[in-house]
């Protein structure tokens, strides 16, 4: 199943990036307005859990708490790797991509395929955010970035309505797919700390 293969690719690369973050850069700025590296890692760890339960059409084991600090004990990279791997494994079931699902466990869900692509996007977009914030090369595969861009184009305005994405940053059509994806989701591809 192509969607799942691409999600696994995104999870693997994001995990390498998270593992490459030095602990002395946890307070460094990121392209996410008002978020430092620590907050971004906490966000990634937090939402990988509901990403897995959504695939199984279950409510999360715990409520989403954006204020929770997973980085306090030093095992945050392993925690992300474990949660992200579990998320990817949950989406291996073709039924995960069918019907509706919810990240919060609420009765009103969204198309499960939309959530699956959204979780794939979390890995790529926040993986890029972390990589540029900490001097790493994101190196996401071209087929992954192209597929994610194609999935994001029709939903970008909705993402802005829900404050998931910032205003679009204009990027030339001739730019690489990653730059176009970043611009579409409100990121400046040339951002550096």
C-alpha positions as a Markdown table, in Angstrom:
| # | Residue | x | y | z |
|---|---|---|---|---|
| 1 | Unk | 0.0 | 0.0 | 0.0 |
| 2 | Unk | 1.6 | 3.2 | -1.2 |
| 3 | Unk | 0.3 | 5.6 | 1.4 |
| 4 | Unk | 1.7 | 3.4 | 4.2 |
| 5 | Unk | 5.1 | 3.0 | 2.5 |
| 6 | Unk | 5.3 | 6.7 | 2.3 |
| 7 | Unk | 4.3 | 7.1 | 6.0 |
| 8 | Unk | 7.0 | 4.6 | 7.0 |
| 9 | Unk | 9.6 | 6.6 | 5.0 |
| 10 | Unk | 8.5 | 9.9 | 6.7 |
| 11 | Unk | 8.6 | 8.3 | 10.1 |
| 12 | Unk | 12.1 | 6.8 | 9.5 |
| 13 | Unk | 13.5 | 10.1 | 8.4 |
| 14 | Unk | 11.8 | 12.2 | 11.1 |
| 15 | Unk | 13.2 | 9.7 | 13.7 |
| 16 | Unk | 16.7 | 10.1 | 12.4 |
| 17 | Unk | 16.3 | 13.9 | 12.6 |
| 18 | Unk | 14.9 | 13.8 | 16.2 |
| 19 | Unk | 17.8 | 11.5 | 17.2 |
| 20 | Unk | 20.2 | 14.0 | 15.7 |
| 21 | Unk | 19.0 | 16.9 | 17.8 |
| 22 | Unk | 21.7 | 17.8 | 20.4 |
| 23 | Unk | 20.2 | 18.4 | 23.9 |
| 24 | Unk | 22.0 | 21.8 | 24.1 |
| 25 | Unk | 19.8 | 23.0 | 21.2 |
| 26 | Unk | 16.4 | 22.3 | 22.9 |
| 27 | Unk | 15.9 | 26.0 | 23.5 |
| 28 | Unk | 16.9 | 27.0 | 19.9 |
| 29 | Unk | 14.3 | 28.8 | 17.7 |
| 30 | Unk | 12.4 | 27.0 | 15.0 |
| 31 | Unk | 10.4 | 28.2 | 11.9 |
| 32 | Unk | 7.2 | 27.5 | 13.9 |
| 33 | Unk | 6.3 | 30.9 | 15.3 |
| 34 | Unk | 6.9 | 31.0 | 19.1 |
| 35 | Unk | 8.1 | 27.4 | 19.3 |
| 36 | Unk | 11.6 | 26.3 | 20.3 |
| 37 | Unk | 13.1 | 22.9 | 19.5 |
| 38 | Unk | 11.8 | 21.5 | 22.9 |
| 39 | Unk | 8.2 | 22.5 | 22.2 |
| 40 | Unk | 8.4 | 21.1 | 18.7 |
| 41 | Unk | 9.8 | 17.8 | 19.9 |
| 42 | Unk | 7.1 | 17.6 | 22.6 |
| 43 | Unk | 4.4 | 18.3 | 20.0 |
| 44 | Unk | 5.8 | 15.5 | 17.7 |
| 45 | Unk | 5.9 | 13.0 | 20.6 |
| 46 | Unk | 2.5 | 14.0 | 21.8 |
| 47 | Unk | 0.6 | 13.6 | 18.5 |
| 48 | Unk | 2.3 | 10.4 | 17.4 |
| 49 | Unk | 0.3 | 8.6 | 20.1 |
| 50 | Unk | -3.2 | 9.7 | 18.9 |
| 51 | Unk | -1.9 | 9.2 | 15.4 |
| 52 | Unk | -1.7 | 5.5 | 16.2 |
| 53 | Unk | -5.1 | 5.2 | 18.0 |
| 54 | Unk | -6.8 | 7.1 | 15.2 |
| 55 | Unk | -5.6 | 4.4 | 12.8 |
| 56 | Unk | -7.2 | 1.8 | 15.0 |
| 57 | Unk | -10.4 | 3.9 | 15.3 |
| 58 | Unk | -9.9 | 4.1 | 19.1 |
| 59 | Unk | -9.8 | 7.0 | 21.6 |
| 60 | Unk | -6.3 | 8.1 | 22.8 |
| 61 | Unk | -5.2 | 6.6 | 26.1 |
| 62 | Unk | -4.6 | 10.1 | 27.5 |
| 63 | Unk | -5.8 | 13.6 | 26.6 |
| 64 | Unk | -3.6 | 15.7 | 24.4 |
| 65 | Unk | -1.7 | 18.1 | 26.6 |
| 66 | Unk | 0.5 | 20.5 | 24.5 |
| 67 | Unk | 2.1 | 21.7 | 27.8 |
| 68 | Unk | 3.5 | 18.3 | 28.6 |
| 69 | Unk | 7.3 | 18.2 | 28.6 |
| 70 | Unk | 8.6 | 14.8 | 27.3 |
| 71 | Unk | 12.2 | 16.1 | 27.2 |
| 72 | Unk | 12.8 | 16.3 | 30.9 |
| 73 | Unk | 14.2 | 12.8 | 31.4 |
| 74 | Unk | 16.6 | 12.7 | 28.4 |
| 75 | Unk | 14.9 | 9.8 | 26.7 |
| 76 | Unk | 12.9 | 11.9 | 24.4 |
| 77 | Unk | 14.5 | 10.7 | 21.2 |
| 78 | Unk | 13.7 | 7.0 | 22.1 |
| 79 | Unk | 10.2 | 8.0 | 23.1 |
| 80 | Unk | 9.6 | 9.7 | 19.8 |
| 81 | Unk | 11.0 | 6.7 | 17.9 |
| 82 | Unk | 8.8 | 4.3 | 19.8 |
| 83 | Unk | 5.6 | 6.3 | 19.4 |
| 84 | Unk | 6.3 | 7.1 | 15.7 |
| 85 | Unk | 7.0 | 3.5 | 14.9 |
| 86 | Unk | 3.8 | 2.4 | 16.7 |
| 87 | Unk | 1.9 | 5.0 | 14.6 |
| 88 | Unk | 3.4 | 3.7 | 11.4 |
| 89 | Unk | 2.6 | 0.1 | 12.4 |
| 90 | Unk | -1.0 | 1.0 | 13.2 |
| 91 | Unk | -1.5 | 2.5 | 9.7 |
| 92 | Unk | -0.1 | -0.7 | 8.1 |
| 93 | Unk | -3.7 | -2.1 | 8.2 |
| 94 | Unk | -5.4 | -1.1 | 4.9 |
| 95 | Unk | -8.6 | -0.7 | 7.0 |
| 96 | Unk | -6.9 | 2.2 | 8.9 |
| 97 | Unk | -7.2 | 4.3 | 5.8 |
| 98 | Unk | -10.9 | 3.7 | 5.3 |
| 99 | Unk | -13.9 | 5.3 | 6.9 |
| 100 | Unk | -13.6 | 8.0 | 9.5 |
| 101 | Unk | -11.2 | 8.4 | 12.4 |
| 102 | Unk | -10.5 | 11.0 | 15.1 |
| 103 | Unk | -7.3 | 12.1 | 16.8 |
| 104 | Unk | -9.1 | 13.1 | 19.9 |
| 105 | Unk | -11.5 | 10.1 | 20.1 |
| 106 | Unk | -14.5 | 12.4 | 19.6 |
| 107 | Unk | -17.6 | 11.1 | 17.8 |
| 108 | Unk | -17.1 | 13.5 | 14.9 |
| 109 | Unk | -14.2 | 12.3 | 12.9 |
| 110 | Unk | -12.6 | 13.1 | 9.6 |
| 111 | Unk | -11.8 | 10.9 | 6.6 |
| 112 | Unk | -9.3 | 8.4 | 7.9 |
| 113 | Unk | -7.1 | 8.8 | 4.8 |
| 114 | Unk | -6.9 | 12.6 | 5.6 |
| 115 | Unk | -5.7 | 11.9 | 9.1 |
| 116 | Unk | -3.1 | 9.3 | 7.8 |
| 117 | Unk | -1.7 | 11.9 | 5.3 |
| 118 | Unk | -1.8 | 14.6 | 8.1 |
| 119 | Unk | 0.3 | 12.4 | 10.3 |
| 120 | Unk | 2.7 | 11.7 | 7.4 |
| 121 | Unk | 2.9 | 15.5 | 6.9 |
| 122 | Unk | 3.6 | 16.0 | 10.6 |
| 123 | Unk | 6.7 | 13.9 | 10.2 |
| 124 | Unk | 7.9 | 15.7 | 7.0 |
| 125 | Unk | 7.1 | 19.3 | 8.0 |
| 126 | Unk | 8.1 | 19.2 | 11.6 |
| 127 | Unk | 11.1 | 17.0 | 10.6 |
| 128 | Unk | 12.2 | 19.8 | 8.3 |
| 129 | Unk | 11.5 | 22.4 | 11.1 |
| 130 | Unk | 13.8 | 20.4 | 13.4 |
| 131 | Unk | 16.4 | 19.8 | 10.8 |
| 132 | Unk | 16.9 | 23.4 | 9.8 |
| 133 | Unk | 16.8 | 24.5 | 13.4 |
| 134 | Unk | 19.6 | 22.1 | 14.4 |
| 135 | Unk | 21.8 | 22.2 | 11.3 |
| 136 | Unk | 20.8 | 18.8 | 9.9 |
| 137 | Unk | 19.9 | 17.9 | 6.3 |
| 138 | Unk | 16.3 | 16.9 | 6.1 |
| 139 | Unk | 16.8 | 14.6 | 3.0 |
| 140 | Unk | 13.2 | 13.4 | 2.6 |
| 141 | Unk | 12.8 | 11.2 | -0.5 |
| 142 | Unk | 11.4 | 13.0 | -3.5 |
| 143 | Unk | 8.5 | 10.6 | -4.0 |
| 144 | Unk | 7.4 | 11.2 | -0.5 |
| 145 | Unk | 7.6 | 15.0 | -0.8 |
| 146 | Unk | 5.8 | 15.0 | -4.2 |
| 147 | Unk | 2.9 | 12.8 | -2.9 |
| 148 | Unk | 2.6 | 14.9 | 0.3 |
| 149 | Unk | 2.5 | 18.1 | -1.8 |
| 150 | Unk | -0.2 | 16.7 | -4.0 |
| 151 | Unk | -2.3 | 15.7 | -0.9 |
| 152 | Unk | -1.8 | 19.1 | 0.7 |
| 153 | Unk | -2.8 | 21.3 | -2.2 |
| 154 | Unk | -6.5 | 20.7 | -1.9 |
| 155 | Unk | -6.5 | 20.9 | 1.9 |
| 156 | Unk | -4.1 | 23.8 | 2.5 |
| 157 | Unk | -6.9 | 26.5 | 2.9 |
| 158 | Unk | -8.7 | 24.3 | 5.5 |
| 159 | Unk | -5.3 | 24.0 | 7.3 |
| 160 | Unk | -5.1 | 27.8 | 7.4 |
| 161 | Unk | -8.7 | 28.1 | 8.7 |
| 162 | Unk | -7.8 | 25.8 | 11.6 |
| 163 | Unk | -4.5 | 27.6 | 12.3 |
| 164 | Unk | -2.5 | 24.4 | 11.4 |
| 165 | Unk | -0.7 | 26.3 | 8.7 |
| 166 | Unk | 0.4 | 30.0 | 8.5 |
| 167 | Unk | -0.3 | 32.2 | 5.5 |
| 168 | Unk | 1.2 | 30.8 | 2.3 |
| 169 | Unk | 4.8 | 31.9 | 1.5 |
| 170 | Unk | 5.0 | 32.4 | -2.2 |
| 171 | Unk | 7.5 | 30.0 | -3.8 |
| 172 | Unk | 8.2 | 29.8 | -7.6 |
| 173 | Unk | 6.5 | 26.9 | -9.4 |
| 174 | Unk | 9.9 | 25.9 | -10.7 |
| 175 | Unk | 11.2 | 25.4 | -7.1 |
| 176 | Unk | 11.8 | 21.9 | -5.8 |
| 177 | Unk | 8.7 | 20.0 | -4.4 |
| 178 | Unk | 9.9 | 20.4 | -0.8 |
| 179 | Unk | 10.2 | 24.2 | -1.1 |
| 180 | Unk | 6.7 | 24.3 | -2.7 |
| 181 | Unk | 5.3 | 22.1 | 0.1 |
| 182 | Unk | 7.0 | 24.3 | 2.8 |
| 183 | Unk | 5.6 | 27.5 | 1.2 |
| 184 | Unk | 2.2 | 26.1 | 0.8 |
| 185 | Unk | 2.1 | 25.3 | 4.6 |
| 186 | Unk | 3.3 | 28.7 | 5.6 |
| 187 | Unk | 7.0 | 28.1 | 5.9 |
| 188 | Unk | 9.9 | 30.1 | 4.3 |
| 189 | Unk | 12.2 | 27.5 | 2.7 |
| 190 | Unk | 15.1 | 29.8 | 3.2 |
| 191 | Unk | 14.5 | 30.1 | 7.0 |
| 192 | Unk | 17.6 | 29.5 | 9.2 |
| 193 | Unk | 18.2 | 30.2 | 12.9 |
